[in-house]
Each structure stands twice: as C-alpha cells, then as structure tokens.
C-alpha cells in the first residue's frame, strides 16, 4: 500500500507503534496530516490500545515539519483546508487519552518538533547531528500561539521566548539540557527505552492518569478550539501575503542550494 504512516498494535501490551514513512523527509503534507489524524482516531477508539510510540521509518529524519509546498502558490481554499488539518492533528495528539511517547530518531524541525512536544514523553537519539526546535522565525514566519503554548508547557517561558525568537534548532545534547527532550539514548537503544518508558506510564490506572493529563492540557486545547476559525483566517491572510510567499520560496531555494 502507499500509506505514509505505519501503525502496528500489539494487543498483549496495548501499545501501538506508529512509524512515519513518507520519504524523503516525512514532511507533513495535507495527505500525511489526514492519515495521521485518522490513525490517531482509530487507536483512540480502540479499547485494546492504551499507548502509542511515535517514531520514523526514514533514516536520520523524524519529520521535517509542515510541507512547505502546501503553503506556496496555492489557493486560499487550499491554505484553509491545510491549516484545519494541522489543527486537527494537534488537537488529537495533544488531547489524546492514550500515553504518547515520541522516539525521536532524527532531525525534527518546526511541525516535527510540535509532534514531539505534543507527546507525554520524548526520548531522542543521542546524535549531535540531529536537531529539534521551532525554527519558524528562520523562515520569516511566526509560530502560531498554540505551537508556542505547547512549547512553553514543556520548557518554560524564558527558554521558549529565546528559542522562538532565534528560531533555534537545538542539537540533541542541547535539547536535552533545555528539557526539550526528556532523555537521550544511543540510537540502537531507542525503541527498547521507549517500550520501557511506556510500560512505566501504563503501570498506572488509565482513569487517574487521563484526568490528570486533561487537567494539565485543557486550557491550552480549549484556547484553540474557541478560536479555531479565527486561527485559520489568520493563517490564510498571513501566508497569502506576497512578502511571506517570497520568504518561503527563498527558504526552499536555500534548502536546494545547500545540497552538496
Ligand atoms: N517541506 C517541503 N519540502 C521539504 C521540506 C519541507 N518542510 N523539508 C525538506 N524538503 C525537501 C527538500 O527541498 C528536498 O527536496 P528536493 O529533493 O526536491 O531538493 C528534499 O525534501 C530533501 O531535503 P534535504 O535535501 O534538505 O534533506 P536533508 O536530509 O539534507 O535534510 C532536513 C533534512 C534537516 C529535514 C532539511 O530538509 C530541512 O531542514 N528542512 C526544512 C525544515 C523546516 O524548516 N521546516 C519548517 C516547515 S514550517 C512548519 O513546520 C511550521 C509552520 C507554521 C506556520 C506558521 C504560519 C505561516
């Protein structure tokens, strides 16, 4: 099949493995995001599933973030549809009742970082060549308030403020120091560690853990739900600006030129 995301549920442990498999860089296209949300919804509704480990099947890359081509030279209707799909993915992942563990086995800029930040726990391969962060400012665009809220809830205000303004991509060891990822492990130990962490979280009764998670995240989730249409309008207006289109085109050209 041409699925962009592989999902395998181990019924005995109640843990699903979700692997991003959309080469070359697991960019979050409209199709990818739609499949991601549907996969999460299916697992959420499956009583046999209590936890999800999210990782990548593409070597060296977790996810390159939002697919920039979805934000370049498209119609207003397309931008709106795309943005609704980004919101949907985040609402499902950040608001999931399941235990979510990100096993970050490669670079994870922008939207890729958001996916990891939305999980309950982050383990990253201890390779300084892999970096993670919300680098939107480097593209001449601004991280939406709910990306920012998610980031602040993980690393705290000061670190988020500096990192967002600079559009920093933090190499794994630095990301760990900042608390952006919870743990570093050698790459070959990543999946084993993720399974161990998952078992630890699943040892608790679901009900108490779920209510606690909801208590911690509800305010931030509700803020997007309450302003969802306005947020779409803002995105469409922002991304339709010629100056923003130009920034995005220049960034894509830079990516291509940078190639050796
Ligand atoms: N979208 C679309 N195409 C991409 C993206 C992307 N995010 N990232 C890479 N590609 C393409 C490259 O252009 C390249 O295409 P081609 O083969 O045709 O030249 C191909 O994928 C492979 O990329 P690289 O050669 O660069 O692969 P490397 O292994 O050398 O590097 C990286 C992988 C590290 C992932 C690198 O590609 C990279 O840094 N990509 C850019 C990542 C990035 O900055 N993403 C930010 C996206 S914006 C976002 O997620 C949030 C926006 C919030 C909206 C704000 C309101 C407007």
mmCIF file of C-alpha atoms and ligand atoms in Angstrom:
data_model
loop_
_atom_site.group_PDB
_atom_site.id
_atom_site.type_symbol
_atom_site.label_atom_id
_atom_site.label_comp_id
_atom_site.label_asym_id
_atom_site.label_seq_id
_atom_site.Cartn_x
_atom_site.Cartn_y
_atom_site.Cartn_z
ATOM 1 C CA UNK A 1 0.000 0.000 0.000
ATOM 2 C CA UNK A 2 1.081 3.643 -0.234
ATOM 3 C CA UNK A 3 0.421 4.502 3.406
ATOM 4 C CA UNK A 4 2.538 7.326 4.777
ATOM 5 C CA UNK A 5 2.181 6.087 8.330
ATOM 6 C CA UNK A 6 2.636 2.502 9.506
ATOM 7 C CA UNK A 7 0.606 1.507 12.532
ATOM 8 C CA UNK A 8 1.023 -1.753 14.409
ATOM 9 C CA UNK A 9 -0.904 -2.547 17.565
ATOM 10 C CA UNK A 10 0.445 -5.133 19.987
ATOM 11 C CA UNK A 11 -2.766 -6.317 21.637
ATOM 12 C CA UNK A 12 -0.979 -8.048 24.507
ATOM 13 C CA UNK A 13 0.722 -4.876 25.759
ATOM 14 C CA UNK A 14 -1.898 -2.425 24.477
ATOM 15 C CA UNK A 15 0.852 -0.405 22.786
ATOM 16 C CA UNK A 16 0.741 0.775 19.177
ATOM 17 C CA UNK A 17 3.842 1.607 17.180
ATOM 18 C CA UNK A 18 3.293 4.464 14.756
ATOM 19 C CA UNK A 19 6.027 4.982 12.173
ATOM 20 C CA UNK A 20 6.235 7.961 9.841
ATOM 21 C CA UNK A 21 7.166 6.623 6.430
ATOM 22 C CA UNK A 22 6.919 9.371 3.856
ATOM 23 C CA UNK A 23 10.326 9.757 2.207
ATOM 24 C CA UNK A 24 12.418 11.754 1.693
ATOM 25 C CA UNK A 25 11.763 13.799 4.864
ATOM 26 C CA UNK A 26 8.331 12.918 6.379
ATOM 27 C CA UNK A 27 7.021 16.385 5.626
ATOM 28 C CA UNK A 28 3.526 16.994 6.978
ATOM 29 C CA UNK A 29 1.513 17.336 3.785
ATOM 30 C CA UNK A 30 -2.289 17.541 3.746
ATOM 31 C CA UNK A 31 -2.402 13.842 2.887
ATOM 32 C CA UNK A 32 0.047 12.936 5.656
ATOM 33 C CA UNK A 33 -1.819 15.003 8.259
ATOM 34 C CA UNK A 34 -5.166 13.496 7.273
ATOM 35 C CA UNK A 35 -3.794 9.982 7.583
ATOM 36 C CA UNK A 36 -2.145 10.876 10.905
ATOM 37 C CA UNK A 37 -5.441 12.170 12.382
ATOM 38 C CA UNK A 38 -7.415 9.165 11.145
ATOM 39 C CA UNK A 39 -4.824 6.758 12.569
ATOM 40 C CA UNK A 40 -4.933 8.509 15.941
ATOM 41 C CA UNK A 41 -8.729 8.492 15.961
ATOM 42 C CA UNK A 42 -8.820 4.754 15.226
ATOM 43 C CA UNK A 43 -6.404 3.971 18.055
ATOM 44 C CA UNK A 44 -8.216 6.338 20.423
ATOM 45 C CA UNK A 45 -11.469 4.461 19.786
ATOM 46 C CA UNK A 46 -9.849 1.049 20.111
ATOM 47 C CA UNK A 47 -10.189 -0.106 23.715
ATOM 48 C CA UNK A 48 -7.317 -2.533 23.196
ATOM 49 C CA UNK A 49 -4.928 0.397 22.702
ATOM 50 C CA UNK A 50 -3.619 2.352 25.722
ATOM 51 C CA UNK A 51 -0.412 3.881 24.414
ATOM 52 C CA UNK A 52 1.334 4.957 21.220
ATOM 53 C CA UNK A 53 5.028 5.215 20.433
ATOM 54 C CA UNK A 54 5.672 7.620 17.577
ATOM 55 C CA UNK A 55 8.852 7.296 15.555
ATOM 56 C CA UNK A 56 10.180 7.490 11.997
ATOM 57 C CA UNK A 57 10.917 4.801 9.434
ATOM 58 C CA UNK A 58 13.030 7.298 7.444
ATOM 59 C CA UNK A 59 16.717 7.228 8.443
ATOM 60 C CA UNK A 60 18.073 10.394 10.114
ATOM 61 C CA UNK A 61 14.786 12.284 9.963
ATOM 62 C CA UNK A 62 11.870 12.263 12.395
ATOM 63 C CA UNK A 63 9.847 14.834 10.446
ATOM 64 C CA UNK A 64 10.837 17.961 8.512
ATOM 65 C CA UNK A 65 7.696 19.737 9.700
ATOM 66 C CA UNK A 66 4.893 21.183 7.660
ATOM 67 C CA UNK A 67 5.210 20.576 3.951
ATOM 68 C CA UNK A 68 6.294 23.983 2.696
ATOM 69 C CA UNK A 69 4.937 23.269 -0.797
ATOM 70 C CA UNK A 70 1.421 23.186 0.756
ATOM 71 C CA UNK A 71 1.963 26.814 1.778
ATOM 72 C CA UNK A 72 3.377 28.074 -1.545
ATOM 73 C CA UNK A 73 1.426 29.287 -4.556
ATOM 74 C CA UNK A 74 -1.840 27.565 -3.614
ATOM 75 C CA UNK A 75 -5.416 28.873 -3.374
ATOM 76 C CA UNK A 76 -6.949 30.479 -0.301
ATOM 77 C CA UNK A 77 -9.260 27.442 -0.046
ATOM 78 C CA UNK A 78 -6.276 25.109 -0.068
ATOM 79 C CA UNK A 79 -4.490 27.058 2.673
ATOM 80 C CA UNK A 80 -7.637 26.920 4.820
ATOM 81 C CA UNK A 81 -8.045 23.163 4.307
ATOM 82 C CA UNK A 82 -4.379 22.555 5.019
ATOM 83 C CA UNK A 83 -4.431 24.614 8.203
ATOM 84 C CA UNK A 84 -7.559 22.878 9.504
ATOM 85 C CA UNK A 85 -5.704 19.567 9.046
ATOM 86 C CA UNK A 86 -2.703 20.876 11.028
ATOM 87 C CA UNK A 87 -5.041 21.974 13.846
ATOM 88 C CA UNK A 88 -6.866 18.634 13.776
ATOM 89 C CA UNK A 89 -3.646 16.649 14.100
ATOM 90 C CA UNK A 90 -2.531 18.732 17.095
ATOM 91 C CA UNK A 91 -5.928 18.638 18.846
ATOM 92 C CA UNK A 92 -5.944 14.836 18.558
ATOM 93 C CA UNK A 93 -2.339 14.291 19.591
ATOM 94 C CA UNK A 94 -2.068 16.873 22.390
ATOM 95 C CA UNK A 95 -5.524 15.916 23.643
ATOM 96 C CA UNK A 96 -5.061 12.161 23.376
ATOM 97 C CA UNK A 97 -6.212 9.974 26.266
ATOM 98 C CA UNK A 98 -3.539 7.449 25.344
ATOM 99 C CA UNK A 99 0.018 7.592 26.669
ATOM 100 C CA UNK A 100 2.097 9.078 23.867
ATOM 101 C CA UNK A 101 5.870 8.643 23.684
ATOM 102 C CA UNK A 102 7.970 10.239 20.943
ATOM 103 C CA UNK A 103 11.054 8.238 19.969
ATOM 104 C CA UNK A 104 12.846 10.985 18.051
ATOM 105 C CA UNK A 105 15.296 9.180 15.801
ATOM 106 C CA UNK A 106 16.342 12.071 13.572
ATOM 107 C CA UNK A 107 16.005 15.774 12.858
ATOM 108 C CA UNK A 108 12.778 17.324 13.960
ATOM 109 C CA UNK A 109 12.288 20.975 12.956
ATOM 110 C CA UNK A 110 9.111 23.065 13.329
ATOM 111 C CA UNK A 111 5.990 20.920 12.830
ATOM 112 C CA UNK A 112 8.124 17.826 13.541
ATOM 113 C CA UNK A 113 9.087 19.359 16.863
ATOM 114 C CA UNK A 114 5.423 20.168 17.545
ATOM 115 C CA UNK A 115 4.539 16.472 17.142
ATOM 116 C CA UNK A 116 7.219 15.502 19.662
ATOM 117 C CA UNK A 117 6.236 18.318 22.065
ATOM 118 C CA UNK A 118 2.627 17.119 21.964
ATOM 119 C CA UNK A 119 3.525 13.715 23.371
ATOM 120 C CA UNK A 120 3.732 12.852 27.084
ATOM 121 C CA UNK A 121 7.426 11.965 26.936
ATOM 122 C CA UNK A 122 10.291 12.490 24.489
ATOM 123 C CA UNK A 123 13.316 10.266 24.020
ATOM 124 C CA UNK A 124 15.875 11.319 21.419
ATOM 125 C CA UNK A 125 18.759 9.511 19.768
ATOM 126 C CA UNK A 126 21.928 10.971 21.237
ATOM 127 C CA UNK A 127 23.370 12.131 17.916
ATOM 128 C CA UNK A 128 24.504 15.795 17.819
ATOM 129 C CA UNK A 129 23.743 15.832 14.073
ATOM 130 C CA UNK A 130 20.035 15.534 14.878
ATOM 131 C CA UNK A 131 18.417 18.778 15.931
ATOM 132 C CA UNK A 132 14.997 19.800 17.135
ATOM 133 C CA UNK A 133 13.225 23.113 17.671
ATOM 134 C CA UNK A 134 10.615 25.580 16.486
ATOM 135 C CA UNK A 135 12.656 27.339 13.785
ATOM 136 C CA UNK A 136 9.737 29.213 12.156
ATOM 137 C CA UNK A 137 11.421 32.609 12.676
ATOM 138 C CA UNK A 138 14.278 31.442 10.443
ATOM 139 C CA UNK A 139 11.778 31.006 7.607
ATOM 140 C CA UNK A 140 10.392 34.505 8.150
ATOM 141 C CA UNK A 141 7.170 33.081 9.583
ATOM 142 C CA UNK A 142 5.753 33.083 13.094
ATOM 143 C CA UNK A 143 4.895 30.032 15.168
ATOM 144 C CA UNK A 144 1.150 30.095 15.943
ATOM 145 C CA UNK A 145 0.084 30.697 19.578
ATOM 146 C CA UNK A 146 -0.745 27.047 20.170
ATOM 147 C CA UNK A 147 2.702 25.907 18.950
ATOM 148 C CA UNK A 148 4.089 28.456 21.437
ATOM 149 C CA UNK A 149 1.785 27.288 24.259
ATOM 150 C CA UNK A 150 2.797 23.664 23.714
ATOM 151 C CA UNK A 151 6.479 24.678 23.768
ATOM 152 C CA UNK A 152 6.106 26.815 26.919
ATOM 153 C CA UNK A 153 4.366 23.932 28.687
ATOM 154 C CA UNK A 154 7.421 21.757 28.054
ATOM 155 C CA UNK A 155 10.428 24.061 28.560
ATOM 156 C CA UNK A 156 9.057 27.093 30.448
ATOM 157 C CA UNK A 157 8.660 30.700 29.382
ATOM 158 C CA UNK A 158 12.220 32.037 29.245
ATOM 159 C CA UNK A 159 13.701 29.191 27.228
ATOM 160 C CA UNK A 160 10.705 29.249 24.869
ATOM 161 C CA UNK A 161 10.941 33.018 24.397
ATOM 162 C CA UNK A 162 14.613 32.964 23.430
ATOM 163 C CA UNK A 163 14.411 29.808 21.344
ATOM 164 C CA UNK A 164 11.337 31.035 19.409
ATOM 165 C CA UNK A 165 12.777 34.487 18.657
ATOM 166 C CA UNK A 166 16.021 32.982 17.379
ATOM 167 C CA UNK A 167 14.239 30.150 15.584
ATOM 168 C CA UNK A 168 16.787 27.840 17.198
ATOM 169 C CA UNK A 169 17.328 24.275 16.131
ATOM 170 C CA UNK A 170 18.951 22.588 19.119
ATOM 171 C CA UNK A 171 21.332 19.659 18.631
ATOM 172 C CA UNK A 172 20.175 16.663 20.700
ATOM 173 C CA UNK A 173 22.540 17.238 23.678
ATOM 174 C CA UNK A 174 21.448 20.884 23.961
ATOM 175 C CA UNK A 175 17.774 19.960 23.541
ATOM 176 C CA UNK A 176 18.207 17.597 26.470
ATOM 177 C CA UNK A 177 19.862 20.281 28.622
ATOM 178 C CA UNK A 178 16.939 22.635 27.917
ATOM 179 C CA UNK A 179 14.358 19.992 28.800
ATOM 180 C CA UNK A 180 13.016 20.000 25.250
ATOM 181 C CA UNK A 181 13.590 16.249 25.252
ATOM 182 C CA UNK A 182 13.406 14.203 28.441
ATOM 183 C CA UNK A 183 16.105 11.680 27.718
ATOM 184 C CA UNK A 184 18.910 10.854 25.284
ATOM 185 C CA UNK A 185 19.871 7.300 24.434
ATOM 186 C CA UNK A 186 22.172 5.686 21.870
ATOM 187 C CA UNK A 187 20.179 5.222 18.681
ATOM 188 C CA UNK A 188 20.243 1.421 18.861
ATOM 189 C CA UNK A 189 18.647 1.575 22.332
ATOM 190 C CA UNK A 190 15.870 3.996 21.387
ATOM 191 C CA UNK A 191 12.990 1.579 20.818
ATOM 192 C CA UNK A 192 13.860 -0.553 23.829
ATOM 193 C CA UNK A 193 13.903 2.579 26.016
ATOM 194 C CA UNK A 194 10.611 3.828 24.551
ATOM 195 C CA UNK A 195 8.963 0.491 25.391
ATOM 196 C CA UNK A 196 10.324 0.639 28.960
ATOM 197 C CA UNK A 197 9.064 4.197 29.481
ATOM 198 C CA UNK A 198 5.682 3.231 28.048
ATOM 199 C CA UNK A 199 5.412 0.262 30.433
ATOM 200 C CA UNK A 200 6.171 2.591 33.355
ATOM 201 C CA UNK A 201 3.404 5.029 32.341
ATOM 202 C CA UNK A 202 0.939 2.218 31.656
ATOM 203 C CA UNK A 203 1.503 0.730 35.114
ATOM 204 C CA UNK A 204 -0.852 3.409 36.468
ATOM 205 C CA UNK A 205 -4.645 3.223 36.253
ATOM 206 C CA UNK A 206 -5.770 4.891 32.998
ATOM 207 C CA UNK A 207 -8.555 6.894 34.554
ATOM 208 C CA UNK A 208 -6.491 8.902 37.055
ATOM 209 C CA UNK A 209 -3.701 9.480 34.538
ATOM 210 C CA UNK A 210 -6.137 10.633 31.835
ATOM 211 C CA UNK A 211 -7.927 13.096 34.113
ATOM 212 C CA UNK A 212 -4.578 14.455 35.271
ATOM 213 C CA UNK A 213 -3.375 14.861 31.689
ATOM 214 C CA UNK A 214 -6.577 16.635 30.771
ATOM 215 C CA UNK A 215 -6.255 18.926 33.796
ATOM 216 C CA UNK A 216 -2.750 19.926 32.659
ATOM 217 C CA UNK A 217 -3.599 20.445 28.965
ATOM 218 C CA UNK A 218 -7.222 21.535 28.812
ATOM 219 C CA UNK A 219 -6.705 25.303 28.983
ATOM 220 C CA UNK A 220 -4.321 25.266 26.032
ATOM 221 C CA UNK A 221 -6.521 22.924 23.972
ATOM 222 C CA UNK A 222 -9.651 24.967 24.700
ATOM 223 C CA UNK A 223 -7.940 28.144 23.533
ATOM 224 C CA UNK A 224 -7.542 26.762 20.014
ATOM 225 C CA UNK A 225 -10.995 25.175 19.965
ATOM 226 C CA UNK A 226 -12.517 28.547 20.902
ATOM 227 C CA UNK A 227 -10.540 30.430 18.242
ATOM 228 C CA UNK A 228 -10.245 27.791 15.560
ATOM 229 C CA UNK A 229 -11.900 29.676 12.670
ATOM 230 C CA UNK A 230 -10.094 32.888 13.573
ATOM 231 C CA UNK A 231 -6.790 30.993 13.622
ATOM 232 C CA UNK A 232 -7.498 29.620 10.131
ATOM 233 C CA UNK A 233 -8.321 33.118 8.879
ATOM 234 C CA UNK A 234 -5.112 34.490 10.372
ATOM 235 C CA UNK A 235 -3.040 31.757 8.760
ATOM 236 C CA UNK A 236 -4.644 32.229 5.354
ATOM 237 C CA UNK A 237 -4.163 36.007 5.459
ATOM 238 C CA UNK A 238 -0.578 35.681 6.654
ATOM 239 C CA UNK A 239 0.532 33.002 4.206
ATOM 240 C CA UNK A 240 -1.195 34.734 1.255
ATOM 241 C CA UNK A 241 0.966 37.847 1.656
ATOM 242 C CA UNK A 242 3.432 38.298 -1.170
ATOM 243 C CA UNK A 243 6.244 39.018 1.323
ATOM 244 C CA UNK A 244 5.598 35.702 3.105
ATOM 245 C CA UNK A 245 5.358 33.804 -0.180
ATOM 246 C CA UNK A 246 8.714 35.289 -1.106
ATOM 247 C CA UNK A 247 10.305 34.254 2.222
ATOM 248 C CA UNK A 248 9.037 30.695 1.800
ATOM 249 C CA UNK A 249 10.266 30.481 -1.806
ATOM 250 C CA UNK A 250 13.690 31.779 -0.793
ATOM 251 C CA UNK A 251 13.855 29.243 2.028
ATOM 252 C CA UNK A 252 13.015 26.374 -0.357
ATOM 253 C CA UNK A 253 15.723 27.612 -2.750
ATOM 254 C CA UNK A 254 18.199 27.771 0.117
ATOM 255 C CA UNK A 255 17.366 24.135 1.000
ATOM 256 C CA UNK A 256 18.057 23.051 -2.569
ATOM 257 C CA UNK A 257 21.305 25.082 -2.911
ATOM 258 C CA UNK A 258 22.617 23.812 0.416
ATOM 259 C CA UNK A 259 22.749 20.324 -1.082
ATOM 260 C CA UNK A 260 26.319 19.164 -1.688
HETATM 261 N N1 LIG B 1 8.502 20.867 3.115
HETATM 262 C C1 LIG B 1 8.627 20.536 1.807
HETATM 263 N N2 LIG B 1 9.766 20.010 1.297
HETATM 264 C C2 LIG B 1 10.808 19.812 2.124
HETATM 265 C C3 LIG B 1 10.748 20.148 3.481
HETATM 266 C C4 LIG B 1 9.518 20.693 3.993
HETATM 267 N N3 LIG B 1 9.378 21.028 5.264
HETATM 268 N N4 LIG B 1 11.932 19.850 4.053
HETATM 269 C C5 LIG B 1 12.701 19.353 3.081
HETATM 270 N N5 LIG B 1 12.048 19.311 1.912
HETATM 271 C C6 LIG B 1 12.523 18.793 0.619
HETATM 272 C C7 LIG B 1 13.808 19.489 0.160
HETATM 273 O O1 LIG B 1 13.516 20.678 -0.520
HETATM 274 C C8 LIG B 1 14.398 18.433 -0.733
HETATM 275 O O2 LIG B 1 13.712 18.464 -1.983
HETATM 276 P P1 LIG B 1 14.476 18.078 -3.364
HETATM 277 O O3 LIG B 1 14.983 16.687 -3.172
HETATM 278 O O4 LIG B 1 13.423 18.220 -4.391
HETATM 279 O O5 LIG B 1 15.590 19.081 -3.494
HETATM 280 C C9 LIG B 1 14.033 17.122 -0.060
HETATM 281 O O6 LIG B 1 12.928 17.440 0.783
HETATM 282 C C10 LIG B 1 15.157 16.558 0.800
HETATM 283 O O7 LIG B 1 15.609 17.559 1.695
HETATM 284 P P2 LIG B 1 17.157 17.804 2.028
HETATM 285 O O8 LIG B 1 17.994 17.579 0.827
HETATM 286 O O9 LIG B 1 17.270 19.130 2.700
HETATM 287 O O10 LIG B 1 17.410 16.607 3.069
HETATM 288 P P3 LIG B 1 18.484 16.555 4.265
HETATM 289 O O11 LIG B 1 18.472 15.147 4.717
HETATM 290 O O12 LIG B 1 19.786 17.169 3.858
HETATM 291 O O13 LIG B 1 17.876 17.489 5.419
HETATM 292 C C11 LIG B 1 16.122 18.359 6.822
HETATM 293 C C12 LIG B 1 16.660 17.159 6.031
HETATM 294 C C13 LIG B 1 17.047 18.618 8.026
HETATM 295 C C14 LIG B 1 14.746 17.984 7.313
HETATM 296 C C15 LIG B 1 16.104 19.592 5.913
HETATM 297 O O14 LIG B 1 15.443 19.253 4.720
HETATM 298 C C16 LIG B 1 15.407 20.795 6.485
HETATM 299 O O15 LIG B 1 15.960 21.491 7.326
HETATM 300 N N6 LIG B 1 14.155 21.068 6.001
HETATM 301 C C17 LIG B 1 13.413 22.230 6.344
HETATM 302 C C18 LIG B 1 12.711 22.007 7.622
HETATM 303 C C19 LIG B 1 11.931 23.212 8.026
HETATM 304 O O16 LIG B 1 12.459 24.296 8.236
HETATM 305 N N7 LIG B 1 10.610 23.042 8.188
HETATM 306 C C20 LIG B 1 9.773 24.083 8.619
HETATM 307 C C21 LIG B 1 8.422 23.966 7.978
HETATM 308 S S1 LIG B 1 7.323 25.211 8.621
HETATM 309 C C22 LIG B 1 6.455 24.465 9.885
HETATM 310 O O17 LIG B 1 6.557 23.295 10.098
HETATM 311 C C23 LIG B 1 5.535 25.273 10.772
HETATM 312 C C24 LIG B 1 4.941 26.452 10.103
HETATM 313 C C25 LIG B 1 3.915 27.109 10.976
HETATM 314 C C26 LIG B 1 3.028 28.069 10.159
HETATM 315 C C27 LIG B 1 3.298 29.474 10.551
HETATM 316 C C28 LIG B 1 2.289 30.438 9.947
HETATM 317 C C29 LIG B 1 2.658 30.813 8.473
#
